[in-house]
CSV table of C-alpha atoms in Angstrom, one decimal:
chain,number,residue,atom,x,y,z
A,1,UNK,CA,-4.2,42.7,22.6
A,2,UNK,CA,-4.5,44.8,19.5
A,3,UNK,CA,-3.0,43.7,15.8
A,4,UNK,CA,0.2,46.2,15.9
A,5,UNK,CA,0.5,44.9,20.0
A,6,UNK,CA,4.6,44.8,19.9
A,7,UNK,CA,4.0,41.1,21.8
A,8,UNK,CA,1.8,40.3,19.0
A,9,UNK,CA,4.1,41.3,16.2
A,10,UNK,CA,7.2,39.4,17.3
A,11,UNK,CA,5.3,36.6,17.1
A,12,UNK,CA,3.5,37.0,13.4
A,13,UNK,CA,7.6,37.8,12.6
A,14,UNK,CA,9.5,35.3,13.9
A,15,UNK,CA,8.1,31.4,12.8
A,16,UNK,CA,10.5,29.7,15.8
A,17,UNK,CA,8.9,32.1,18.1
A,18,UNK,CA,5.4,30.5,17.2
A,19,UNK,CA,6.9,27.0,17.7
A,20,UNK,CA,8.0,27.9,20.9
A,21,UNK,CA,4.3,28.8,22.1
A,22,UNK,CA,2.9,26.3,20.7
A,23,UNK,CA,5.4,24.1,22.9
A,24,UNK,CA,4.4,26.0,25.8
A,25,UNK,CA,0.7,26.2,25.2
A,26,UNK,CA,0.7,22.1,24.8
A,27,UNK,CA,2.7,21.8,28.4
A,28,UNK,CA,0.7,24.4,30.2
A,29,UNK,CA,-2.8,23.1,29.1
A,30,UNK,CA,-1.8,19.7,29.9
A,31,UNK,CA,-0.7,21.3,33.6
A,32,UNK,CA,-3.7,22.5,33.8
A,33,UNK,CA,-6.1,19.6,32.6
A,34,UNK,CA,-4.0,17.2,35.5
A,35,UNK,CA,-6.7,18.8,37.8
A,36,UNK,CA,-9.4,19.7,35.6
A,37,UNK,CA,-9.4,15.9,35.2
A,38,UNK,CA,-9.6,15.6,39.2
A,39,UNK,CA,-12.6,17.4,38.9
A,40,UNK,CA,-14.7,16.0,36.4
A,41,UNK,CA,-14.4,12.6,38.0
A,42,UNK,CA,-16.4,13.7,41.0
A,43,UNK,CA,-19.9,13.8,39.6
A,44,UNK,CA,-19.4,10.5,37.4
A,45,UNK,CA,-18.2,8.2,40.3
A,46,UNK,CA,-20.7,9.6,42.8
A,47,UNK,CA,-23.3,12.0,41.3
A,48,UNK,CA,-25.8,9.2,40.2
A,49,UNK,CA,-25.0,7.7,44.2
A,50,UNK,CA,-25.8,10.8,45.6
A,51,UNK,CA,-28.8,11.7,44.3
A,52,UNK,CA,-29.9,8.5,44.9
A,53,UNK,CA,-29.1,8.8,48.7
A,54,UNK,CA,-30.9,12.4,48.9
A,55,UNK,CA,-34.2,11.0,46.4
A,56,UNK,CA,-34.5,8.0,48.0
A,57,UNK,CA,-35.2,6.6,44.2
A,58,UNK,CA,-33.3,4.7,41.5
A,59,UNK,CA,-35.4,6.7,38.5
A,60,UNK,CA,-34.0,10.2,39.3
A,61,UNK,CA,-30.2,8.4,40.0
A,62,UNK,CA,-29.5,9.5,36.2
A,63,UNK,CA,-30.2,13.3,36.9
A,64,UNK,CA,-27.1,14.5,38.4
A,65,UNK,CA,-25.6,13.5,34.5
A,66,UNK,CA,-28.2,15.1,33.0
A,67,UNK,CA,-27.6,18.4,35.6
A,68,UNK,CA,-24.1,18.8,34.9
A,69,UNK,CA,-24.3,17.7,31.1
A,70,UNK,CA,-26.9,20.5,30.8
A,71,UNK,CA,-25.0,22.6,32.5
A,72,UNK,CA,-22.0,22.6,30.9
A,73,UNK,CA,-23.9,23.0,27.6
A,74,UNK,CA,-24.6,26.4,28.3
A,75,UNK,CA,-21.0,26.9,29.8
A,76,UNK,CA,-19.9,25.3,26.4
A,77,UNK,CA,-21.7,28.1,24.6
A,78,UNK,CA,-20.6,31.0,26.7
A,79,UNK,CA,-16.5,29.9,27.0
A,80,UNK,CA,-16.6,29.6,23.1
A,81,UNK,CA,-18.2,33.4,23.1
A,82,UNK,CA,-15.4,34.9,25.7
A,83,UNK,CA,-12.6,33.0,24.2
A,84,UNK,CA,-13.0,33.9,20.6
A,85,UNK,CA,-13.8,37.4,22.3
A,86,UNK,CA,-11.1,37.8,24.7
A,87,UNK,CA,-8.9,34.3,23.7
A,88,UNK,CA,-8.9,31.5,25.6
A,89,UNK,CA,-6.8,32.6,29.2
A,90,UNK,CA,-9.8,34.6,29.8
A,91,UNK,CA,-12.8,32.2,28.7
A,92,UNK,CA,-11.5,28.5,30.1
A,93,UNK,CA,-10.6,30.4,33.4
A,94,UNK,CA,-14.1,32.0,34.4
A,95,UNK,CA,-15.2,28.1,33.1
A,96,UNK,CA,-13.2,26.2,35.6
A,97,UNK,CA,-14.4,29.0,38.4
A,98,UNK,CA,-18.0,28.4,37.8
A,99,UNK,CA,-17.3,24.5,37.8
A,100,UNK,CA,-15.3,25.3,41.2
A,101,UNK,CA,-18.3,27.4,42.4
A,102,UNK,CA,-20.8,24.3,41.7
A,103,UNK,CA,-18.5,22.0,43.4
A,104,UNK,CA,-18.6,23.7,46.3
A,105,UNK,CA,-22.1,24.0,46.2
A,106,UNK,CA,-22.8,20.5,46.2
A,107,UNK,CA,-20.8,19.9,49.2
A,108,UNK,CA,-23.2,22.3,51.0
A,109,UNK,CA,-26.6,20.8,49.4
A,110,UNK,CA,-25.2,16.9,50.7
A,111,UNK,CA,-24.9,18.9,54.4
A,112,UNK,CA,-28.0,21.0,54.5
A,113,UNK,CA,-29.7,17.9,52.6
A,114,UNK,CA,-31.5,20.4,49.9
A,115,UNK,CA,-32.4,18.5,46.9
A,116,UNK,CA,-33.0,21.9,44.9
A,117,UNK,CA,-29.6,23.2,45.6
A,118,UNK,CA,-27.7,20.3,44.7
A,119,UNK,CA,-29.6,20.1,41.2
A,120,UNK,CA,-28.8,23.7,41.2
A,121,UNK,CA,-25.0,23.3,42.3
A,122,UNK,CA,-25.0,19.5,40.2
A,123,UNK,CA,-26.0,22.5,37.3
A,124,UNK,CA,-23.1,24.8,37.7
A,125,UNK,CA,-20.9,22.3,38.5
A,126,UNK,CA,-21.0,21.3,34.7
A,127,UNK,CA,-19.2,24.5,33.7
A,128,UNK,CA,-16.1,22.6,35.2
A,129,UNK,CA,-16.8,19.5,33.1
A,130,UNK,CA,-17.4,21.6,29.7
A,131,UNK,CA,-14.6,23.8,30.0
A,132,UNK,CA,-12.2,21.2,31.0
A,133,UNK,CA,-13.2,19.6,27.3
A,134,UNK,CA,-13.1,23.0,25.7
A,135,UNK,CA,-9.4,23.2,26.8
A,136,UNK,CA,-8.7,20.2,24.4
A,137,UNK,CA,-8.8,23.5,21.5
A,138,UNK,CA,-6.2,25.4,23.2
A,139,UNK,CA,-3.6,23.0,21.9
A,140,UNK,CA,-4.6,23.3,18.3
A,141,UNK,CA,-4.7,27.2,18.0
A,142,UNK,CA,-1.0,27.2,16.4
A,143,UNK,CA,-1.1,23.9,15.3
A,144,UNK,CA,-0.4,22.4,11.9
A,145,UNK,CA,-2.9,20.3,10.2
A,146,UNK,CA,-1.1,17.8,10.4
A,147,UNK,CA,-0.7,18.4,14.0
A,148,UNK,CA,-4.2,18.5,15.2
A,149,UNK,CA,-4.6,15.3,15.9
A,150,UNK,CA,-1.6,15.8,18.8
A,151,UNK,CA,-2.5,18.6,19.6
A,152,UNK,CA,-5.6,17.3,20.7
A,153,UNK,CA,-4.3,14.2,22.4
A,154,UNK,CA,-1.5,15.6,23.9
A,155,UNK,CA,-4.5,18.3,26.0
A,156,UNK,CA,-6.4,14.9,26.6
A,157,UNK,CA,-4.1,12.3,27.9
A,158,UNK,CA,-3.1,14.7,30.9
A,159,UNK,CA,-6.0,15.0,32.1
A,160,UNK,CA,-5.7,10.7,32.4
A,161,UNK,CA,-3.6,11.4,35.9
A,162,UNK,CA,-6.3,13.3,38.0
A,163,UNK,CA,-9.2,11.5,36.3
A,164,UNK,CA,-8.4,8.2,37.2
A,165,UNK,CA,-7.0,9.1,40.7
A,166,UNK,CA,-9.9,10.9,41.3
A,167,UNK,CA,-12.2,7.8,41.2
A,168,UNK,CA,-9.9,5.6,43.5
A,169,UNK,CA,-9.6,8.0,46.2
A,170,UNK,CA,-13.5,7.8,47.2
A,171,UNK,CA,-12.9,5.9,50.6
A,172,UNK,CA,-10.2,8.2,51.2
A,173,UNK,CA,-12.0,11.2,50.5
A,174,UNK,CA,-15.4,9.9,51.7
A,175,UNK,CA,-13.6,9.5,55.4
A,176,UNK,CA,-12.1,12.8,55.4
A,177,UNK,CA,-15.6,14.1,54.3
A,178,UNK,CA,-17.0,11.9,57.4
A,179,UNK,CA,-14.3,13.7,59.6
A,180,UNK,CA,-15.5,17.5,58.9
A,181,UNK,CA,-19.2,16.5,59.1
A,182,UNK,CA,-19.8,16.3,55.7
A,183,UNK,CA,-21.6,13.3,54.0
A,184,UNK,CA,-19.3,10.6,52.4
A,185,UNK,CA,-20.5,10.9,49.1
A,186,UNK,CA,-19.9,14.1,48.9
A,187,UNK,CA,-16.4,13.7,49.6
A,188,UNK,CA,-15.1,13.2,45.7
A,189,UNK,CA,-17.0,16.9,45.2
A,190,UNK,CA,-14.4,18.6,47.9
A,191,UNK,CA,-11.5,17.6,45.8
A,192,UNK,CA,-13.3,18.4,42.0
A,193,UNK,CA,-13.8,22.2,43.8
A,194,UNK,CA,-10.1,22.6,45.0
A,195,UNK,CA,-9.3,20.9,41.3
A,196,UNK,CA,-11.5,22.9,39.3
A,197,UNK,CA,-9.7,26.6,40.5
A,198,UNK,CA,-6.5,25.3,40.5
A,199,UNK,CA,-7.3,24.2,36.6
A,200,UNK,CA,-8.1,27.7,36.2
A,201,UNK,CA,-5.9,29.4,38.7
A,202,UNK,CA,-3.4,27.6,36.3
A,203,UNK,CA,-4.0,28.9,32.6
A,204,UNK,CA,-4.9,32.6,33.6
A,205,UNK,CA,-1.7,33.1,35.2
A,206,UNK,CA,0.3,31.0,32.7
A,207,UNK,CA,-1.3,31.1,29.4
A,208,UNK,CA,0.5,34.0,28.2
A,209,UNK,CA,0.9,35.2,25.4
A,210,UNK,CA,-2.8,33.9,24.5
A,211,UNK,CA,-2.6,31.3,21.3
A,212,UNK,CA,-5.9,31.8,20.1
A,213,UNK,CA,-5.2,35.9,20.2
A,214,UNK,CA,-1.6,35.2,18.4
A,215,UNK,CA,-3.2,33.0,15.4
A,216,UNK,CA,-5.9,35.1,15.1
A,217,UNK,CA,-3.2,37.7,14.4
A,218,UNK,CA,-1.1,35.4,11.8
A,219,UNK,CA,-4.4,34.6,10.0
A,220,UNK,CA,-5.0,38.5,9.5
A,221,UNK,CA,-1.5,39.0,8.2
A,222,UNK,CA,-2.0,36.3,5.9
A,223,UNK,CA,-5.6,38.0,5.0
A,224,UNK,CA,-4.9,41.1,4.9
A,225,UNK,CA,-8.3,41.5,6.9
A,226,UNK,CA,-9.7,41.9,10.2
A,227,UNK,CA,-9.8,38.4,12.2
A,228,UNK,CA,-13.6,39.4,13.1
A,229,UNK,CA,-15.0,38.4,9.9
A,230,UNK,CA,-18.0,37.7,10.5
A,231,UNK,CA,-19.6,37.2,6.8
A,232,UNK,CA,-16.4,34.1,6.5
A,233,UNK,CA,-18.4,31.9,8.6
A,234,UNK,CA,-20.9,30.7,6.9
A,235,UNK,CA,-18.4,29.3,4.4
A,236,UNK,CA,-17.1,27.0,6.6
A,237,UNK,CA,-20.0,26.0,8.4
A,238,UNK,CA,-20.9,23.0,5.9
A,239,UNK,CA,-20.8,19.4,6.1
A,240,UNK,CA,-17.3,18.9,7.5
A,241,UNK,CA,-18.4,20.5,10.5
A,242,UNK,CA,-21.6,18.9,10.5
A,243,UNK,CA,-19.9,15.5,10.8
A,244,UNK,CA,-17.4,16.3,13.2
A,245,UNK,CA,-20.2,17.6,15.7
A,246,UNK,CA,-22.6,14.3,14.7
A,247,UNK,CA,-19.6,12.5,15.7
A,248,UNK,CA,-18.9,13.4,18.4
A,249,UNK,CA,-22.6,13.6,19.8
A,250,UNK,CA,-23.4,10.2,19.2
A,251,UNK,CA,-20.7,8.9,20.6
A,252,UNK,CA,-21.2,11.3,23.9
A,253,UNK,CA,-24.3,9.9,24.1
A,254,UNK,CA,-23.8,6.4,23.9
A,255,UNK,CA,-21.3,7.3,26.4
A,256,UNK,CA,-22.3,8.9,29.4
A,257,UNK,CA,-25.8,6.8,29.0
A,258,UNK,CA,-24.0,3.5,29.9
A,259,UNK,CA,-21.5,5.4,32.0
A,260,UNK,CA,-24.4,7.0,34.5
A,261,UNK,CA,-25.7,3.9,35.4
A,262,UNK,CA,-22.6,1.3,36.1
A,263,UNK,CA,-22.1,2.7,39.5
A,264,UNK,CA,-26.4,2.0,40.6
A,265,UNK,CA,-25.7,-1.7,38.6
A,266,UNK,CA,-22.6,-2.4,40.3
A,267,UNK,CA,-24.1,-1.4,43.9
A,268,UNK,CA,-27.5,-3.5,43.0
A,269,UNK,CA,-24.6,-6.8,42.7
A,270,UNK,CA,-23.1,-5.7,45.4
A,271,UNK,CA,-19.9,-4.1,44.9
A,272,UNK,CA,-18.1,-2.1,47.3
A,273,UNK,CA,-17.3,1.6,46.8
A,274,UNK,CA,-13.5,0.7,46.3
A,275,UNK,CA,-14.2,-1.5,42.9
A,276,UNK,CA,-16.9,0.8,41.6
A,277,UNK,CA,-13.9,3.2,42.3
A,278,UNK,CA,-11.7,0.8,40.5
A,279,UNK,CA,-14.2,0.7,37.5
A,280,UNK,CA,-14.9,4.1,36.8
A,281,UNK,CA,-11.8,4.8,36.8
A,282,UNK,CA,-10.4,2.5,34.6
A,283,UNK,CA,-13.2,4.2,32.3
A,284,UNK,CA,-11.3,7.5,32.6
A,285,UNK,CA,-8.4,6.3,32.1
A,286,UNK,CA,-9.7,4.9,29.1
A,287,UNK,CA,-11.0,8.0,28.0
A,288,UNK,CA,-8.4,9.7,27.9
A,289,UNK,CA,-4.9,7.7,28.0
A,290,UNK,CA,-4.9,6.2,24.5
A,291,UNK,CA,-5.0,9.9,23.5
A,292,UNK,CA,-1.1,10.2,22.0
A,293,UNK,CA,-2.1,6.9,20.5
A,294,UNK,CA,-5.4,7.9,19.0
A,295,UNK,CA,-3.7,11.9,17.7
A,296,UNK,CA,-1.3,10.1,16.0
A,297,UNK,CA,-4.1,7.4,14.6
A,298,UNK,CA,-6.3,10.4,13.4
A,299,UNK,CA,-3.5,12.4,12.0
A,300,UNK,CA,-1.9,9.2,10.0
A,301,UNK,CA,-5.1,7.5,8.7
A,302,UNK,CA,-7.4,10.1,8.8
A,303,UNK,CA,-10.6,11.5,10.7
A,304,UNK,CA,-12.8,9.6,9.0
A,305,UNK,CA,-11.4,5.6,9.1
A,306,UNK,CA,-11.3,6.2,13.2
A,307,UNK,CA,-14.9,7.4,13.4
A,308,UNK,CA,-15.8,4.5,11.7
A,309,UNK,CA,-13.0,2.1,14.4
A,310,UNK,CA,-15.0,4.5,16.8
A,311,UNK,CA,-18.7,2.9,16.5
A,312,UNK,CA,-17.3,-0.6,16.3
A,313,UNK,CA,-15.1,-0.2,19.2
A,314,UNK,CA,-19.1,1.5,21.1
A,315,UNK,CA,-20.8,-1.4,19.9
A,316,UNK,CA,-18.2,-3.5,21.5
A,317,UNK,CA,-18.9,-2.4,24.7
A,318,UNK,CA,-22.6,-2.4,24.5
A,319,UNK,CA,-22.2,-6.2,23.6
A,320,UNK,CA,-19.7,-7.2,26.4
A,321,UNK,CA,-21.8,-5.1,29.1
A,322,UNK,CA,-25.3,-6.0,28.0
A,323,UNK,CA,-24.4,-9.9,28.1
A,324,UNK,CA,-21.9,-10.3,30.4
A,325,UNK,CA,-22.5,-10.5,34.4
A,326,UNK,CA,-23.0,-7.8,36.5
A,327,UNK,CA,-21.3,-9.8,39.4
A,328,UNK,CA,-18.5,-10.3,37.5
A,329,UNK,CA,-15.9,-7.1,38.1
A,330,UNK,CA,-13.8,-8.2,35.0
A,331,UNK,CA,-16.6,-8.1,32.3
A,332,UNK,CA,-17.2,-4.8,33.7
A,333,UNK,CA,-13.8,-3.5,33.4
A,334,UNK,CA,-13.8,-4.4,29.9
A,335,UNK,CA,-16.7,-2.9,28.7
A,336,UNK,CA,-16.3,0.6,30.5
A,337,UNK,CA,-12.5,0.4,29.5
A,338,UNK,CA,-14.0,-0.3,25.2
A,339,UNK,CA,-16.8,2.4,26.5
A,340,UNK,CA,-13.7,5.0,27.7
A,341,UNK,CA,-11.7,4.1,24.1
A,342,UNK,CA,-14.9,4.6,21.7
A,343,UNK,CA,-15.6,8.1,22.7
A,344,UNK,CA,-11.7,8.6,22.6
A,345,UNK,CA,-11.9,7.7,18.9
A,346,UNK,CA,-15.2,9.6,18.1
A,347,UNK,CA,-13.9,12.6,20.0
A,348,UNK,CA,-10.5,13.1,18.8
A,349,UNK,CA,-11.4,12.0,14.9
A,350,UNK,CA,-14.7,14.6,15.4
A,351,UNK,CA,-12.6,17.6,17.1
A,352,UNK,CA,-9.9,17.8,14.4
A,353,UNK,CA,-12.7,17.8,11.4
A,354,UNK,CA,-14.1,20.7,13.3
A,355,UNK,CA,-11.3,22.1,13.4
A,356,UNK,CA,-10.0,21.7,10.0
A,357,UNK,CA,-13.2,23.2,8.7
A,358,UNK,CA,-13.1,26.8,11.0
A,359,UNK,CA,-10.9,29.9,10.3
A,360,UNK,CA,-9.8,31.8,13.2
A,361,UNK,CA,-12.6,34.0,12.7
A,362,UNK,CA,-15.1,31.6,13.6
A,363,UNK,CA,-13.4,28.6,15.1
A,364,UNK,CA,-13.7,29.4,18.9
A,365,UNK,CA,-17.3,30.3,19.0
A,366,UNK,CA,-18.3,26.8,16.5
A,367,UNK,CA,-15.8,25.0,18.7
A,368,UNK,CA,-18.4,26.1,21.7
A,369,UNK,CA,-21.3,25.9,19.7
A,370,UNK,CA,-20.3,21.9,18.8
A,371,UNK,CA,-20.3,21.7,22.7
A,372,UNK,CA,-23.3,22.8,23.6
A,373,UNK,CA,-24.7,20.1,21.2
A,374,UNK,CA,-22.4,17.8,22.7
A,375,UNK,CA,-22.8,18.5,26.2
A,376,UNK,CA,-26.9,18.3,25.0
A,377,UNK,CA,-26.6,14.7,24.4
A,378,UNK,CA,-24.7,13.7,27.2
A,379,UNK,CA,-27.9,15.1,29.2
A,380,UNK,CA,-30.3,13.3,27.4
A,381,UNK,CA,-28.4,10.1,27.8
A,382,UNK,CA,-27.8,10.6,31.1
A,383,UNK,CA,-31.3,11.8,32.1
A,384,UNK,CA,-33.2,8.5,29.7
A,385,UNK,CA,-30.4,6.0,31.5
A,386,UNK,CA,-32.0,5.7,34.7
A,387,UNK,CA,-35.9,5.6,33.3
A,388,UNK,CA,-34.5,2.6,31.0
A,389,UNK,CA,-33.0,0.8,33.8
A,390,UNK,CA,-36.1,1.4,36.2
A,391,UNK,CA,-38.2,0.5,33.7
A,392,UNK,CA,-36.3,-2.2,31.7
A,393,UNK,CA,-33.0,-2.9,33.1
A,394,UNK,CA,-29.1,-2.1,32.8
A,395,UNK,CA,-28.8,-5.0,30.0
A,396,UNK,CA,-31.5,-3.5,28.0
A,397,UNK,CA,-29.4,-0.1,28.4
A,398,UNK,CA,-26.1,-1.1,27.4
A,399,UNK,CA,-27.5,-3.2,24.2
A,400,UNK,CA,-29.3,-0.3,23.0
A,401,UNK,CA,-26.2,2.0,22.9
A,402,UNK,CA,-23.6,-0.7,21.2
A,403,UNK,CA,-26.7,-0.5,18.2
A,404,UNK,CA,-26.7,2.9,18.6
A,405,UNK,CA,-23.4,3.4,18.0
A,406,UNK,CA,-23.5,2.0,14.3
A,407,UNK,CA,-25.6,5.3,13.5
A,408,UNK,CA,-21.7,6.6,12.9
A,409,UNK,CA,-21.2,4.3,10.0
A,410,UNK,CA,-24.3,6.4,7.7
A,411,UNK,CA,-23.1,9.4,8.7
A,412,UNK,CA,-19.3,8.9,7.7
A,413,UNK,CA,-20.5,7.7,4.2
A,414,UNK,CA,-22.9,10.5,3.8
A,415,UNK,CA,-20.0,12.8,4.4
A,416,UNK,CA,-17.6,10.6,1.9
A,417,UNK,CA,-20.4,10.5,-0.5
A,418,UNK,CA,-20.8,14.3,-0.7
A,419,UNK,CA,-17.0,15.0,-0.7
């Protein structure tokens, strides 16, 4: 779309028109993250189980996280490029194929029982994850800032319906995998393909007009310049941005660290598929449900003072999973379900200082940018998880990232201290 697109102009001219998209981008995003949510689910319920199956070793079981996490770093980078290029229809769309692609691709590794494709597929497969995260912008394009916060949780909490069914139909889908020949544990990755293109079918066919293209097009009416502006970026790339993407980070790490291994410590006490279903689940839900909740927490006490509840809330869970018992489903519930609510917190407090700190001429391609370093430290924590359990144990593991947590506390009085 060029700036004198008739489309383009009715919208920089008419302010209830803008209201109206940014209405309809909030209901077609969350349409769409209802299955991306489906899909993500797959490789954290049974990716560590899988490998495991295939390797015939507990120290690799944390790869698959660090595959996908990896993965999706580089998808991170590449949707932020296309959708500040070509606005976000275009960008989240080719994500969610590529995660669909991987998806599938597991599926075939689990039948031919090829280790290398499914760490290539378990690779690929992380577009789906990353873009489904990167969709959480979408919302904010035409927001106020005052609305960010909602924005954001509004994206998030849909994708609570598919993430947390996604986990409890593992029986179910591991029997229909049985039935077509296909391993059982490959089942969830059946359902996180079919998800993944409908996630993308979904915004390329809906998203129209794009949001990201229409604010780009206000914020050059406002300017008076072209929304390419590339020499505006390095003004806003200081320490509001820099906290917003530590934020997040740590509290991805601490995160899918703990998260990786709960399925391998729940089998080890022996727990059936159906609760580790339950669990992980429960997890998701807590990931992403308190979302309206959080938004509005964010939005009314600011990003800062829920960073902060954020590493608390970590530490929390570190504490209740490190010393509680492993046979004991309910201690487990609560610390994944304090695990799901931290990075809630930490992600929604650390997306809307990024984007409070970004112009349209730069947002989209930070916003990706942040991922990549986010998606980064989800690898590394998912990668170090198993080699910490094998070599010390799941308490040790879970300790270690409620501590690590506090880091946040430092970082959110640097960033007072310089404001």
């Amino acid at each position: 779309m060029k700036q004198n697109d008739p489309v383009i102009q009715s919208y920089i001219q008419s302010k209830e028109k803008q209201r109206q998209l940014y209405k309809r981008t909030l209901f077609i995003v969350s349409f769409s993250q209802v299955f991306g949510g489906a899909g993500l689910a797959a490789g954290i319920t049974v990716g560590a189980l899988l490998a495991q199956e295939m390797l015939q070793t507990e120290a690799l079981a944390g790869l698959p996280a660090a595959l996908f996490t990896l993965g999706s770093a580089l998808a991170a980078f590449l949707v932020g490029r296309l959708s500040q290029r070509f606005g976000r229809r275009t960008g989240l769309f080719l994500g969610f194929f590529a995660g669909a692609v991987g998806a599938f691709g597991v599926v075939l590794a689990a039948v031919l029982g090829s280790a290398f494709l499914l760490f290539l597929s378990l690779f690929v497969y992380g577009a789906g994850t990353s873009t489904n995260l990167q969709a959480r912008y979408a919302g904010t394009d035409l927001a106020s800032e005052k609305q960010r916060g909602k924005a954001v949780s509004i994206a998030m909490v849909s994708t609570t319906f598919g993430a947390v069914a996604g986990p409890n139909l593992v029986d179910l889908l591991g029997d229909f995998a049985l039935s077509i020949g296909v391993p059982a544990l490959a089942g969830p990755f059946i359902l996180a393909g079919v998800a993944f293109l409908l996630a993308g079918l979904v915004l390329f066919i809906l998203l129209r007009p794009d949001p990201f293209l229409i604010a780009q097009a206000l914020a050059a009416e406002t300017s008076g310049a072209e929304t390419e502006d590339e020499q505006s970026a390095p003004k806003t790339l200081h320490r509001g941005i820099i906290t917003g993407a530590l934020i997040m980070i740590l509290t991805q790490l601490v995160m899918v660290a703990i998260m990786t291994m709960t399925p391998v410590h729940m089998e080890h006490h022996g727990h059936h598929m159906g609760a580790i279903g339950l669990v992980i689940g429960i997890h998701v839900g807590a990931m992403y449900l308190p979302s309206l909740f959080t938004g509005y927490l964010v939005d009314r006490y600011g990003r800062i003072s829920m960073a902060v509840a954020a590493g608390v809330t970590l530490l929390g869970a570190g504490l209740i999973g490190g010393f509680g018992s492993g046979d004991d489903l309910t201690v487990l519930i609560v610390s994944l379900a304090l695990l799901g609510i931290g990075w809630n917190l930490g992600l929604i407090s650390g997306t809307s200082l990024i984007v409070d700190n970004t112009t349209t001429a730069n947002r989209a391609k930070t916003q990706g940018s942040v991922d990549v370093f986010i998606a980064l430290a989800g690898a590394t924590g998912g990668a170090m998880s198993g080699m910490v359990v094998a070599g010390a144990s799941y308490t040790a593991l879970s300790l270690f990232g409620g501590v690590l947590s506090l880091v946040l506390i430092p970082i959110v009085y640097w960033y007072r201290k310089k404001g």
